[in-house]
mmCIF file of C-alpha atoms in Angstrom:
data_model
loop_
_atom_site.group_PDB
_atom_site.id
_atom_site.type_symbol
_atom_site.label_atom_id
_atom_site.label_comp_id
_atom_site.label_asym_id
_atom_site.label_seq_id
_atom_site.Cartn_x
_atom_site.Cartn_y
_atom_site.Cartn_z
ATOM 1 C CA MET A 180 0.973 -3.364 0.841
ATOM 2 C CA GLN A 181 0.261 -6.751 2.256
ATOM 3 C CA LYS A 182 -3.090 -8.232 1.569
ATOM 4 C CA ALA A 183 -4.747 -11.517 3.042
ATOM 5 C CA VAL A 184 -7.912 -13.330 2.194
ATOM 6 C CA ALA A 185 -9.338 -16.300 4.417
ATOM 7 C CA LEU A 186 -11.512 -19.232 2.849
ATOM 8 C CA LYS A 187 -13.699 -21.359 4.386
ATOM 9 C CA TYR A 188 -14.390 -24.891 2.984
ATOM 10 C CA ASP A 189 -17.105 -27.017 4.587
ATOM 11 C CA TYR A 190 -16.789 -30.064 2.018
ATOM 12 C CA ARG A 191 -20.407 -29.532 0.935
ATOM 13 C CA SER A 192 -20.100 -26.248 -1.312
ATOM 14 C CA ALA A 193 -17.414 -24.121 -2.948
ATOM 15 C CA PRO A 194 -14.810 -22.442 -0.495
ATOM 16 C CA THR A 195 -16.279 -18.947 0.669
ATOM 17 C CA VAL A 196 -14.462 -15.939 1.290
ATOM 18 C CA THR A 197 -14.668 -15.315 5.266
ATOM 19 C CA ALA A 198 -12.053 -12.592 5.733
ATOM 20 C CA LYS A 199 -10.284 -10.329 3.817
ATOM 21 C CA GLY A 200 -8.105 -7.009 3.816
ATOM 22 C CA SER A 201 -4.936 -5.135 3.540
ATOM 23 C CA GLY A 202 -2.074 -3.805 5.672
ATOM 24 C CA LEU A 203 -2.981 -4.029 9.331
ATOM 25 C CA LEU A 204 -6.151 -5.989 8.718
ATOM 26 C CA ALA A 205 -4.217 -8.397 6.507
ATOM 27 C CA ASP A 206 -1.536 -9.001 9.245
ATOM 28 C CA LYS A 207 -4.644 -9.666 11.858
ATOM 29 C CA ILE A 208 -5.719 -12.160 9.367
ATOM 30 C CA MET A 209 -2.694 -13.939 9.335
ATOM 31 C CA GLN A 210 -2.060 -13.910 12.865
ATOM 32 C CA VAL A 211 -5.360 -15.421 13.832
ATOM 33 C CA ALA A 212 -4.596 -18.034 11.219
ATOM 34 C CA LYS A 213 -1.256 -18.826 12.593
ATOM 35 C CA GLU A 214 -2.856 -19.176 16.009
ATOM 36 C CA ASN A 215 -5.244 -21.583 15.078
ATOM 37 C CA ASN A 216 -2.915 -23.632 12.818
ATOM 38 C CA VAL A 217 -4.334 -22.706 9.733
ATOM 39 C CA LEU A 218 -1.989 -23.377 6.798
ATOM 40 C CA LEU A 219 -0.972 -19.833 5.153
ATOM 41 C CA HIS A 220 -0.380 -20.141 1.321
ATOM 42 C CA GLN A 221 1.379 -17.289 -0.190
ATOM 43 C CA SER A 222 0.352 -16.542 -3.873
ATOM 44 C CA PRO A 223 0.155 -12.705 -4.672
ATOM 45 C CA GLU A 224 -1.828 -13.616 -8.041
ATOM 46 C CA LEU A 225 -4.311 -15.572 -6.103
ATOM 47 C CA VAL A 226 -4.846 -12.989 -3.528
ATOM 48 C CA GLU A 227 -5.731 -10.377 -5.717
ATOM 49 C CA MET A 228 -8.266 -12.503 -7.506
ATOM 50 C CA LEU A 229 -9.746 -13.513 -4.372
ATOM 51 C CA SER A 230 -9.796 -9.871 -3.025
ATOM 52 C CA THR A 231 -12.265 -8.895 -5.595
ATOM 53 C CA LEU A 232 -14.728 -11.237 -4.364
ATOM 54 C CA ASP A 233 -17.352 -10.259 -1.683
ATOM 55 C CA LEU A 234 -17.431 -11.668 2.155
ATOM 56 C CA GLY A 235 -19.432 -14.658 1.849
ATOM 57 C CA GLU A 236 -19.043 -15.122 -1.769
ATOM 58 C CA GLU A 237 -18.031 -18.600 -3.316
ATOM 59 C CA ILE A 238 -14.885 -18.690 -5.212
ATOM 60 C CA PRO A 239 -15.477 -18.652 -9.156
ATOM 61 C CA GLU A 240 -15.393 -21.976 -10.720
ATOM 62 C CA ALA A 241 -12.206 -20.745 -12.701
ATOM 63 C CA LEU A 242 -10.414 -21.216 -9.577
ATOM 64 C CA TYR A 243 -11.585 -24.483 -8.101
ATOM 65 C CA LEU A 244 -8.433 -26.459 -9.315
ATOM 66 C CA ALA A 245 -6.038 -23.907 -7.838
ATOM 67 C CA ILE A 246 -7.813 -23.934 -4.384
ATOM 68 C CA ALA A 247 -8.351 -27.598 -4.545
ATOM 69 C CA GLU A 248 -4.576 -28.007 -4.917
ATOM 70 C CA ILE A 249 -3.965 -25.947 -1.953
ATOM 71 C CA ILE A 250 -6.293 -27.746 0.170
ATOM 72 C CA ALA A 251 -4.940 -31.293 -0.909
ATOM 73 C CA PHE A 252 -1.323 -29.926 0.062
ATOM 74 C CA ALA A 253 -2.859 -28.617 3.307
ATOM 75 C CA HIS A 254 -4.364 -32.137 4.093
ATOM 76 C CA SER A 255 -1.090 -33.978 3.311
ATOM 77 C CA ILE A 256 0.939 -31.809 5.738
ATOM 78 C CA LYS A 257 -1.510 -31.932 8.515
ATOM 79 C CA SER A 258 -1.596 -35.994 8.025
ATOM 80 C CA HIS A 259 2.237 -35.870 8.292
ATOM 81 C CA GLN A 260 2.436 -33.872 11.571
ATOM 82 C CA TRP A 261 2.866 -35.665 14.822
#
């Protein structure tokens, strides 16, 4: 079953979980992200880890590097778009 986790990053503290779900809810999370030009990153292992967190919870320090790489990649893509 499809799962999705949405993160918010405000550049002041660690990213936090803002939405998560599976099945139809995961589809809706991804649809809203696409409609708002939010980069979707597919990593089943990372989603599994993030889905154990509560809404509003900051990501654990062990995931900082992985999430930082995704954020940096998203910024590089956006800076190259017309």
